[in-house]
mmCIF file of N, CA and C in Angstrom:
data_model
loop_
_atom_site.group_PDB
_atom_site.id
_atom_site.type_symbol
_atom_site.label_atom_id
_atom_site.label_comp_id
_atom_site.label_asym_id
_atom_site.label_seq_id
_atom_site.Cartn_x
_atom_site.Cartn_y
_atom_site.Cartn_z
ATOM 1 N N GLN K 1 12.633 8.233 15.779
ATOM 2 C CA GLN K 1 12.820 7.711 14.544
ATOM 3 C C GLN K 1 13.272 6.250 14.595
ATOM 4 N N VAL K 2 12.598 5.388 13.892
ATOM 5 C CA VAL K 2 12.896 3.867 13.829
ATOM 6 C C VAL K 2 13.568 3.478 12.531
ATOM 7 N N GLN K 3 14.442 2.727 12.636
ATOM 8 C CA GLN K 3 15.162 2.228 11.353
ATOM 9 C C GLN K 3 15.366 0.571 11.542
ATOM 10 N N LEU K 4 15.152 -0.042 10.408
ATOM 11 C CA LEU K 4 15.433 -1.597 10.382
ATOM 12 C C LEU K 4 16.591 -1.625 9.230
ATOM 13 N N VAL K 5 17.552 -2.282 9.597
ATOM 14 C CA VAL K 5 18.738 -2.621 8.875
ATOM 15 C C VAL K 5 19.019 -4.049 8.764
ATOM 16 N N GLU K 6 18.959 -4.548 7.439
ATOM 17 C CA GLU K 6 19.193 -5.889 6.965
ATOM 18 C C GLU K 6 20.748 -6.161 6.732
ATOM 19 N N SER K 7 21.040 -7.533 6.979
ATOM 20 C CA SER K 7 22.483 -7.777 6.701
ATOM 21 C C SER K 7 22.541 -9.256 6.344
ATOM 22 N N GLY K 8 23.491 -9.781 5.766
ATOM 23 C CA GLY K 8 23.615 -11.173 5.624
ATOM 24 C C GLY K 8 23.396 -11.691 4.213
ATOM 25 N N GLY K 9 22.884 -10.872 3.229
ATOM 26 C CA GLY K 9 22.727 -11.433 1.878
ATOM 27 C C GLY K 9 23.950 -11.624 1.134
ATOM 28 N N GLY K 10 23.811 -12.139 -0.097
ATOM 29 C CA GLY K 10 24.951 -12.571 -0.822
ATOM 30 C C GLY K 10 24.825 -13.547 -1.813
ATOM 31 N N LEU K 11 25.889 -14.046 -2.461
ATOM 32 C CA LEU K 11 25.756 -15.141 -3.479
ATOM 33 C C LEU K 11 26.008 -16.435 -2.917
ATOM 34 N N VAL K 12 25.216 -17.477 -3.174
ATOM 35 C CA VAL K 12 25.419 -18.835 -2.673
ATOM 36 C C VAL K 12 24.897 -19.788 -3.721
ATOM 37 N N GLN K 13 25.664 -20.995 -3.753
ATOM 38 C CA GLN K 13 25.360 -22.031 -4.619
ATOM 39 C C GLN K 13 24.120 -22.694 -4.168
ATOM 40 N N PRO K 14 23.320 -23.416 -5.283
ATOM 41 C CA PRO K 14 22.137 -24.083 -4.959
ATOM 42 C C PRO K 14 22.587 -25.235 -3.689
ATOM 43 N N GLY K 15 21.655 -25.217 -2.696
ATOM 44 C CA GLY K 15 22.031 -26.278 -1.685
ATOM 45 C C GLY K 15 22.772 -25.593 -0.407
ATOM 46 N N GLY K 16 23.138 -24.298 -0.704
ATOM 47 C CA GLY K 16 23.772 -23.649 0.394
ATOM 48 C C GLY K 16 22.977 -23.099 1.343
ATOM 49 N N SER K 17 23.563 -22.315 2.280
ATOM 50 C CA SER K 17 22.848 -21.663 3.359
ATOM 51 C C SER K 17 23.256 -20.193 3.444
ATOM 52 N N LEU K 18 22.329 -19.341 3.947
ATOM 53 C CA LEU K 18 22.645 -18.062 4.445
ATOM 54 C C LEU K 18 21.829 -17.628 5.587
ATOM 55 N N ARG K 19 22.273 -16.848 6.372
ATOM 56 C CA ARG K 19 21.380 -16.331 7.449
ATOM 57 C C ARG K 19 21.298 -14.816 7.460
ATOM 58 N N LEU K 20 20.089 -14.386 7.371
ATOM 59 C CA LEU K 20 19.845 -12.803 7.229
ATOM 60 C C LEU K 20 19.624 -12.336 8.656
ATOM 61 N N SER K 21 19.993 -11.094 8.899
ATOM 62 C CA SER K 21 19.647 -10.561 10.252
ATOM 63 C C SER K 21 19.027 -9.174 9.967
ATOM 64 N N CYS K 22 18.158 -8.640 10.857
ATOM 65 C CA CYS K 22 17.603 -7.377 10.779
ATOM 66 C C CYS K 22 17.485 -6.816 12.217
ATOM 67 N N ALA K 23 18.136 -5.767 12.379
ATOM 68 C CA ALA K 23 18.133 -4.993 13.785
ATOM 69 C C ALA K 23 17.377 -3.710 13.634
ATOM 70 N N ALA K 24 16.474 -3.603 14.504
ATOM 71 C CA ALA K 24 15.772 -2.444 14.759
ATOM 72 C C ALA K 24 16.349 -1.457 15.675
ATOM 73 N N SER K 25 16.271 -0.218 15.430
ATOM 74 C CA SER K 25 16.859 0.889 16.484
ATOM 75 C C SER K 25 16.038 1.967 16.315
ATOM 76 N N GLY K 26 16.088 2.847 17.402
ATOM 77 C CA GLY K 26 15.447 4.031 17.613
ATOM 78 C C GLY K 26 14.576 4.004 18.943
ATOM 79 N N SER K 27 13.647 4.917 18.969
ATOM 80 C CA SER K 27 12.854 4.964 20.153
ATOM 81 C C SER K 27 11.774 4.000 20.112
ATOM 82 N N ILE K 28 12.120 2.712 20.465
ATOM 83 C CA ILE K 28 11.345 1.616 20.474
ATOM 84 C C ILE K 28 10.784 1.342 21.809
ATOM 85 N N PHE K 29 9.355 1.252 22.019
ATOM 86 C CA PHE K 29 8.792 0.706 23.151
ATOM 87 C C PHE K 29 8.394 -0.654 23.159
ATOM 88 N N ARG K 30 7.921 -1.102 22.003
ATOM 89 C CA ARG K 30 7.562 -2.597 21.870
ATOM 90 C C ARG K 30 7.641 -2.938 20.399
ATOM 91 N N ILE K 31 8.000 -4.150 20.094
ATOM 92 C CA ILE K 31 7.985 -4.649 18.868
ATOM 93 C C ILE K 31 7.029 -5.766 18.836
ATOM 94 N N ASN K 32 5.990 -5.738 17.848
ATOM 95 C CA ASN K 32 5.008 -6.715 17.880
ATOM 96 C C ASN K 32 5.603 -7.740 16.826
ATOM 97 N N ALA K 33 4.830 -8.015 15.816
ATOM 98 C CA ALA K 33 5.297 -9.026 14.865
ATOM 99 C C ALA K 33 6.342 -8.632 14.062
ATOM 100 N N MET K 34 7.178 -9.378 13.503
ATOM 101 C CA MET K 34 8.450 -9.110 12.669
ATOM 102 C C MET K 34 8.297 -10.253 11.632
ATOM 103 N N GLY K 35 8.892 -9.814 10.427
ATOM 104 C CA GLY K 35 8.864 -10.864 9.361
ATOM 105 C C GLY K 35 9.904 -10.456 8.193
ATOM 106 N N TRP K 36 9.794 -11.429 7.241
ATOM 107 C CA TRP K 36 10.616 -11.365 6.079
ATOM 108 C C TRP K 36 9.886 -11.385 4.932
ATOM 109 N N TYR K 37 9.935 -10.607 4.010
ATOM 110 C CA TYR K 37 9.404 -10.502 2.565
ATOM 111 C C TYR K 37 10.336 -10.720 1.537
ATOM 112 N N ARG K 38 10.048 -11.144 0.196
ATOM 113 C CA ARG K 38 11.082 -11.051 -0.694
ATOM 114 C C ARG K 38 10.383 -10.685 -1.991
ATOM 115 N N GLN K 39 11.096 -10.059 -2.949
ATOM 116 C CA GLN K 39 10.633 -9.643 -4.179
ATOM 117 C C GLN K 39 11.627 -9.941 -5.168
ATOM 118 N N ALA K 40 11.235 -10.841 -6.286
ATOM 119 C CA ALA K 40 12.087 -11.038 -7.454
ATOM 120 C C ALA K 40 11.653 -10.123 -8.666
ATOM 121 N N PRO K 41 12.529 -9.703 -9.503
ATOM 122 C CA PRO K 41 12.325 -8.882 -10.698
ATOM 123 C C PRO K 41 10.991 -9.330 -11.461
ATOM 124 N N GLY K 42 10.169 -8.369 -11.506
ATOM 125 C CA GLY K 42 8.906 -8.638 -12.370
ATOM 126 C C GLY K 42 7.764 -9.173 -11.539
ATOM 127 N N LYS K 43 8.080 -9.495 -10.231
ATOM 128 C CA LYS K 43 7.020 -10.190 -9.402
ATOM 129 C C LYS K 43 6.718 -9.306 -8.210
ATOM 130 N N GLU K 44 5.593 -9.628 -7.668
ATOM 131 C CA GLU K 44 5.034 -8.857 -6.472
ATOM 132 C C GLU K 44 5.921 -9.362 -5.219
ATOM 133 N N ARG K 45 5.784 -8.493 -4.178
ATOM 134 C CA ARG K 45 6.645 -8.918 -2.958
ATOM 135 C C ARG K 45 5.679 -9.988 -2.285
ATOM 136 N N GLU K 46 6.308 -10.872 -1.600
ATOM 137 C CA GLU K 46 5.574 -11.845 -1.013
ATOM 138 C C GLU K 46 6.139 -12.189 0.393
ATOM 139 N N LEU K 47 5.180 -12.714 1.268
ATOM 140 C CA LEU K 47 5.728 -12.987 2.631
ATOM 141 C C LEU K 47 6.447 -14.173 2.723
ATOM 142 N N VAL K 48 7.646 -14.274 3.289
ATOM 143 C CA VAL K 48 8.435 -15.508 3.351
ATOM 144 C C VAL K 48 8.150 -16.130 4.657
ATOM 145 N N ALA K 49 8.199 -15.323 5.847
ATOM 146 C CA ALA K 49 8.129 -15.866 7.070
ATOM 147 C C ALA K 49 7.905 -14.662 8.112
ATOM 148 N N SER K 50 7.186 -15.029 9.173
ATOM 149 C CA SER K 50 6.827 -14.042 10.100
ATOM 150 C C SER K 50 6.871 -14.726 11.595
ATOM 151 N N ILE K 51 7.109 -13.897 12.505
ATOM 152 C CA ILE K 51 7.112 -14.311 13.987
ATOM 153 C C ILE K 51 6.539 -13.284 14.823
ATOM 154 N N THR K 52 5.485 -13.719 15.635
ATOM 155 C CA THR K 52 4.951 -12.966 16.579
ATOM 156 C C THR K 52 5.811 -12.556 17.825
ATOM 157 N N SER K 53 5.311 -11.627 18.714
ATOM 158 C CA SER K 53 6.165 -11.362 19.808
ATOM 159 C C SER K 53 6.150 -12.577 20.870
ATOM 160 N N GLY K 54 5.203 -13.476 20.715
ATOM 161 C CA GLY K 54 5.180 -14.606 21.452
ATOM 162 C C GLY K 54 5.848 -15.912 20.927
ATOM 163 N N GLY K 55 6.411 -15.647 19.682
ATOM 164 C CA GLY K 55 7.238 -16.709 19.035
ATOM 165 C C GLY K 55 6.509 -17.492 17.988
ATOM 166 N N THR K 56 5.176 -17.258 17.727
ATOM 167 C CA THR K 56 4.484 -18.062 16.781
ATOM 168 C C THR K 56 4.987 -17.582 15.397
ATOM 169 N N THR K 57 5.172 -18.776 14.680
ATOM 170 C CA THR K 57 5.864 -18.464 13.311
ATOM 171 C C THR K 57 4.890 -18.768 12.178
ATOM 172 N N THR K 58 5.031 -18.249 11.011
ATOM 173 C CA THR K 58 4.297 -18.591 9.808
ATOM 174 C C THR K 58 5.299 -18.411 8.676
ATOM 175 N N TYR K 59 5.109 -19.539 7.852
ATOM 176 C CA TYR K 59 5.960 -19.684 6.572
ATOM 177 C C TYR K 59 5.272 -19.854 5.244
ATOM 178 N N ALA K 60 5.754 -19.158 4.211
ATOM 179 C CA ALA K 60 5.261 -19.592 2.931
ATOM 180 C C ALA K 60 5.536 -21.007 2.674
ATOM 181 N N ASP K 61 4.544 -21.705 1.938
ATOM 182 C CA ASP K 61 4.675 -23.054 1.555
ATOM 183 C C ASP K 61 5.927 -23.474 0.861
ATOM 184 N N SER K 62 6.506 -22.500 0.009
ATOM 185 C CA SER K 62 7.624 -22.665 -0.685
ATOM 186 C C SER K 62 8.924 -22.803 0.020
ATOM 187 N N VAL K 63 9.054 -22.314 1.297
ATOM 188 C CA VAL K 63 10.132 -22.350 2.078
ATOM 189 C C VAL K 63 10.019 -23.214 3.376
ATOM 190 N N LYS K 64 8.752 -23.794 3.635
ATOM 191 C CA LYS K 64 8.580 -24.722 4.804
ATOM 192 C C LYS K 64 9.633 -25.804 4.813
ATOM 193 N N GLY K 65 10.196 -26.111 5.888
ATOM 194 C CA GLY K 65 11.226 -27.104 6.039
ATOM 195 C C GLY K 65 12.665 -26.709 5.611
ATOM 196 N N ARG K 66 12.633 -25.571 5.033
ATOM 197 C CA ARG K 66 14.102 -25.054 4.782
ATOM 198 C C ARG K 66 14.586 -23.725 5.351
ATOM 199 N N PHE K 67 13.657 -22.924 5.692
ATOM 200 C CA PHE K 67 13.867 -21.612 6.283
ATOM 201 C C PHE K 67 13.353 -21.655 7.785
ATOM 202 N N THR K 68 14.100 -20.869 8.615
ATOM 203 C CA THR K 68 13.648 -20.776 9.925
ATOM 204 C C THR K 68 13.651 -19.224 10.307
ATOM 205 N N VAL K 69 12.554 -18.904 10.805
ATOM 206 C CA VAL K 69 12.634 -17.395 11.413
ATOM 207 C C VAL K 69 12.731 -17.324 12.941
ATOM 208 N N SER K 70 13.473 -16.585 13.469
ATOM 209 C CA SER K 70 13.565 -16.344 14.884
ATOM 210 C C SER K 70 13.847 -14.901 15.380
ATOM 211 N N ARG K 71 13.719 -14.757 16.622
ATOM 212 C CA ARG K 71 14.139 -13.316 16.971
ATOM 213 C C ARG K 71 14.718 -13.278 18.271
ATOM 214 N N ASP K 72 15.471 -12.209 18.634
ATOM 215 C CA ASP K 72 16.135 -11.921 19.851
ATOM 216 C C ASP K 72 15.511 -10.599 20.366
ATOM 217 N N ASN K 73 14.681 -10.586 21.361
ATOM 218 C CA ASN K 73 13.937 -9.307 21.709
ATOM 219 C C ASN K 73 14.949 -8.466 22.483
ATOM 220 N N ALA K 74 15.912 -9.047 23.259
ATOM 221 C CA ALA K 74 16.951 -8.241 23.802
ATOM 222 C C ALA K 74 17.684 -7.261 22.787
ATOM 223 N N LYS K 75 17.794 -7.832 21.608
ATOM 224 C CA LYS K 75 18.544 -7.152 20.622
ATOM 225 C C LYS K 75 17.677 -6.480 19.665
ATOM 226 N N ASN K 76 16.410 -6.504 19.651
ATOM 227 C CA ASN K 76 15.606 -6.027 18.776
ATOM 228 C C ASN K 76 15.830 -6.632 17.411
ATOM 229 N N THR K 77 16.090 -7.809 17.245
ATOM 230 C CA THR K 77 16.617 -8.498 16.127
ATOM 231 C C THR K 77 15.804 -9.560 15.600
ATOM 232 N N VAL K 78 15.554 -9.683 14.273
ATOM 233 C CA VAL K 78 14.954 -10.712 13.761
ATOM 234 C C VAL K 78 15.927 -11.514 12.733
ATOM 235 N N TYR K 79 15.844 -12.865 12.607
ATOM 236 C CA TYR K 79 16.753 -13.731 11.806
ATOM 237 C C TYR K 79 16.140 -14.406 10.910
ATOM 238 N N LEU K 80 16.670 -14.772 9.857
ATOM 239 C CA LEU K 80 16.030 -15.736 8.812
ATOM 240 C C LEU K 80 17.177 -16.773 8.523
ATOM 241 N N GLN K 81 17.114 -17.969 8.886
ATOM 242 C CA GLN K 81 18.013 -19.034 8.533
ATOM 243 C C GLN K 81 17.520 -19.755 7.380
ATOM 244 N N MET K 82 18.258 -19.645 6.202
ATOM 245 C CA MET K 82 17.872 -20.204 4.851
ATOM 246 C C MET K 82 18.752 -21.374 4.509
ATOM 247 N N ASN K 83 18.284 -22.459 4.577
ATOM 248 C CA ASN K 83 19.029 -23.802 4.129
ATOM 249 C C ASN K 83 18.406 -24.301 2.867
ATOM 250 N N SER K 84 19.266 -25.123 2.300
ATOM 251 C CA SER K 84 18.805 -25.823 0.989
ATOM 252 C C SER K 84 18.265 -24.911 0.009
ATOM 253 N N LEU K 85 19.163 -23.784 -0.180
ATOM 254 C CA LEU K 85 18.594 -22.681 -1.090
ATOM 255 C C LEU K 85 18.458 -23.316 -2.574
ATOM 256 N N LYS K 86 17.564 -22.658 -3.257
ATOM 257 C CA LYS K 86 17.348 -22.944 -4.563
ATOM 258 C C LYS K 86 17.381 -21.735 -5.456
ATOM 259 N N PRO K 87 17.526 -21.889 -6.742
ATOM 260 C CA PRO K 87 17.648 -20.645 -7.631
ATOM 261 C C PRO K 87 16.286 -19.758 -7.490
ATOM 262 N N GLU K 88 15.262 -20.446 -7.332
ATOM 263 C CA GLU K 88 13.964 -19.682 -7.228
ATOM 264 C C GLU K 88 13.926 -18.913 -5.862
ATOM 265 N N ASP K 89 14.740 -19.026 -4.864
ATOM 266 C CA ASP K 89 14.877 -18.202 -3.741
ATOM 267 C C ASP K 89 15.547 -16.830 -4.133
ATOM 268 N N THR K 90 16.085 -16.626 -5.150
ATOM 269 C CA THR K 90 16.781 -15.610 -5.648
ATOM 270 C C THR K 90 15.768 -14.243 -5.523
ATOM 271 N N ALA K 91 16.064 -13.285 -4.722
ATOM 272 C CA ALA K 91 15.218 -12.065 -4.683
ATOM 273 C C ALA K 91 15.918 -11.083 -3.732
ATOM 274 N N VAL K 92 15.271 -9.921 -3.678
ATOM 275 C CA VAL K 92 15.672 -9.013 -2.587
ATOM 276 C C VAL K 92 14.665 -9.309 -1.493
ATOM 277 N N TYR K 93 15.277 -9.497 -0.303
ATOM 278 C CA TYR K 93 14.693 -9.837 0.992
ATOM 279 C C TYR K 93 14.576 -8.544 1.896
ATOM 280 N N TYR K 94 13.343 -8.289 2.301
ATOM 281 C CA TYR K 94 13.045 -7.219 3.179
ATOM 282 C C TYR K 94 12.508 -7.567 4.383
ATOM 283 N N CYS K 95 12.962 -6.921 5.403
ATOM 284 C CA CYS K 95 12.707 -6.967 6.838
ATOM 285 C C CYS K 95 11.494 -6.109 7.157
ATOM 286 N N ASN K 96 10.572 -6.647 7.989
ATOM 287 C CA ASN K 96 9.397 -5.873 8.329
ATOM 288 C C ASN K 96 9.110 -6.104 9.868
ATOM 289 N N ALA K 97 8.555 -4.986 10.474
ATOM 290 C CA ALA K 97 8.265 -5.130 11.773
ATOM 291 C C ALA K 97 7.290 -3.925 12.311
ATOM 292 N N ASN K 98 6.250 -4.477 13.073
ATOM 293 C CA ASN K 98 5.264 -3.650 13.613
ATOM 294 C C ASN K 98 5.766 -3.144 14.826
ATOM 295 N N ILE K 99 5.977 -1.787 15.073
ATOM 296 C CA ILE K 99 6.682 -1.257 16.134
ATOM 297 C C ILE K 99 5.868 -0.103 16.876
ATOM 298 N N LEU K 100 5.628 -0.174 18.178
ATOM 299 C CA LEU K 100 5.214 1.002 18.955
ATOM 300 C C LEU K 100 6.262 1.845 19.450
ATOM 301 N N THR K 101 5.994 3.195 19.301
ATOM 302 C CA THR K 101 6.886 4.261 19.858
ATOM 303 C C THR K 101 5.984 5.118 20.829
ATOM 304 N N LEU K 102 6.611 5.649 21.733
ATOM 305 C CA LEU K 102 5.906 6.474 22.835
ATOM 306 C C LEU K 102 6.466 8.008 22.707
ATOM 307 N N VAL K 103 7.590 8.157 22.052
ATOM 308 C CA VAL K 103 8.251 9.373 22.105
ATOM 309 C C VAL K 103 8.439 9.856 20.621
ATOM 310 N N PRO K 104 7.912 10.988 20.225
ATOM 311 C CA PRO K 104 7.274 12.071 20.974
ATOM 312 C C PRO K 104 5.867 11.776 21.474
ATOM 313 N N HIS K 105 5.184 10.804 20.887
ATOM 314 C CA HIS K 105 3.866 10.491 21.145
ATOM 315 C C HIS K 105 3.578 8.974 20.811
ATOM 316 N N TYR K 106 2.385 8.685 21.250
ATOM 317 C CA TYR K 106 1.991 7.189 20.961
ATOM 318 C C TYR K 106 1.846 6.941 19.455
ATOM 319 N N TYR K 107 2.453 5.985 18.917
ATOM 320 C CA TYR K 107 2.542 5.788 17.385
ATOM 321 C C TYR K 107 2.836 4.341 17.234
ATOM 322 N N GLU K 108 2.010 3.663 16.492
ATOM 323 C CA GLU K 108 2.243 2.223 16.079
ATOM 324 C C GLU K 108 2.212 2.276 14.648
ATOM 325 N N ARG K 109 3.187 1.584 13.940
ATOM 326 C CA ARG K 109 3.150 1.457 12.532
ATOM 327 C C ARG K 109 4.007 0.361 12.077
ATOM 328 N N THR K 110 4.070 0.056 10.745
ATOM 329 C CA THR K 110 4.875 -0.990 10.268
ATOM 330 C C THR K 110 6.154 -0.281 9.429
ATOM 331 N N TYR K 111 7.273 -0.836 9.794
ATOM 332 C CA TYR K 111 8.490 -0.295 9.159
ATOM 333 C C TYR K 111 9.063 -1.292 8.274
ATOM 334 N N TRP K 112 9.811 -0.787 7.320
ATOM 335 C CA TRP K 112 10.461 -1.671 6.310
ATOM 336 C C TRP K 112 12.037 -1.388 6.292
ATOM 337 N N GLY K 113 12.763 -2.377 6.012
ATOM 338 C CA GLY K 113 14.235 -2.088 5.918
ATOM 339 C C GLY K 113 14.464 -1.876 4.358
ATOM 340 N N GLN K 114 15.744 -1.583 4.105
ATOM 341 C CA GLN K 114 16.035 -1.248 2.877
ATOM 342 C C GLN K 114 16.250 -2.502 1.804
ATOM 343 N N GLY K 115 16.351 -3.718 2.263
ATOM 344 C CA GLY K 115 16.449 -4.831 1.448
ATOM 345 C C GLY K 115 17.889 -5.315 1.306
ATOM 346 N N THR K 116 17.986 -6.596 1.171
ATOM 347 C CA THR K 116 19.331 -7.328 0.960
ATOM 348 C C THR K 116 19.075 -8.225 -0.227
ATOM 349 N N GLN K 117 20.018 -8.307 -1.126
ATOM 350 C CA GLN K 117 19.994 -9.066 -2.200
ATOM 351 C C GLN K 117 20.506 -10.591 -1.861
ATOM 352 N N VAL K 118 19.682 -11.432 -2.332
ATOM 353 C CA VAL K 118 20.084 -13.032 -2.071
ATOM 354 C C VAL K 118 20.136 -13.524 -3.442
ATOM 355 N N THR K 119 21.260 -14.095 -3.931
ATOM 356 C CA THR K 119 21.326 -14.778 -5.269
ATOM 357 C C THR K 119 21.764 -16.175 -5.110
ATOM 358 N N VAL K 120 21.017 -17.125 -5.658
ATOM 359 C CA VAL K 120 21.277 -18.552 -5.518
ATOM 360 C C VAL K 120 21.582 -18.937 -6.995
ATOM 361 N N SER K 121 22.864 -19.290 -7.180
ATOM 362 C CA SER K 121 23.307 -19.675 -8.502
ATOM 363 C C SER K 121 24.699 -20.453 -8.668
ATOM 364 N N SER K 122 24.704 -21.421 -9.567
ATOM 365 C CA SER K 122 25.719 -22.109 -9.630
ATOM 366 C C SER K 122 26.826 -21.644 -10.725
#
């Protein structure tokens, strides 16, 4: 069984910063790409940032220059550093990871965290 647990969300003023963390646990053999999505009320879930096992990153245009995604493979953890936050960044942020497990059998799939709320407001 594999689980992803996010942390670090909260309330912050415009221009402030937050760092989200997502730790994967369970019978993990290999983690491929990891990323962050967000969903605001009434809107579809959108990709915010992703990072491959080799460290290649991708960002939504709306967050380029403000957000940074990184990972610590030894800790099976992905981070999202969010700077210069805007009210438009308010959403539930979800961690995502493609993970290969070998026990009890070979199985590769994408997992989702439960989400963490980020609210940017003055």
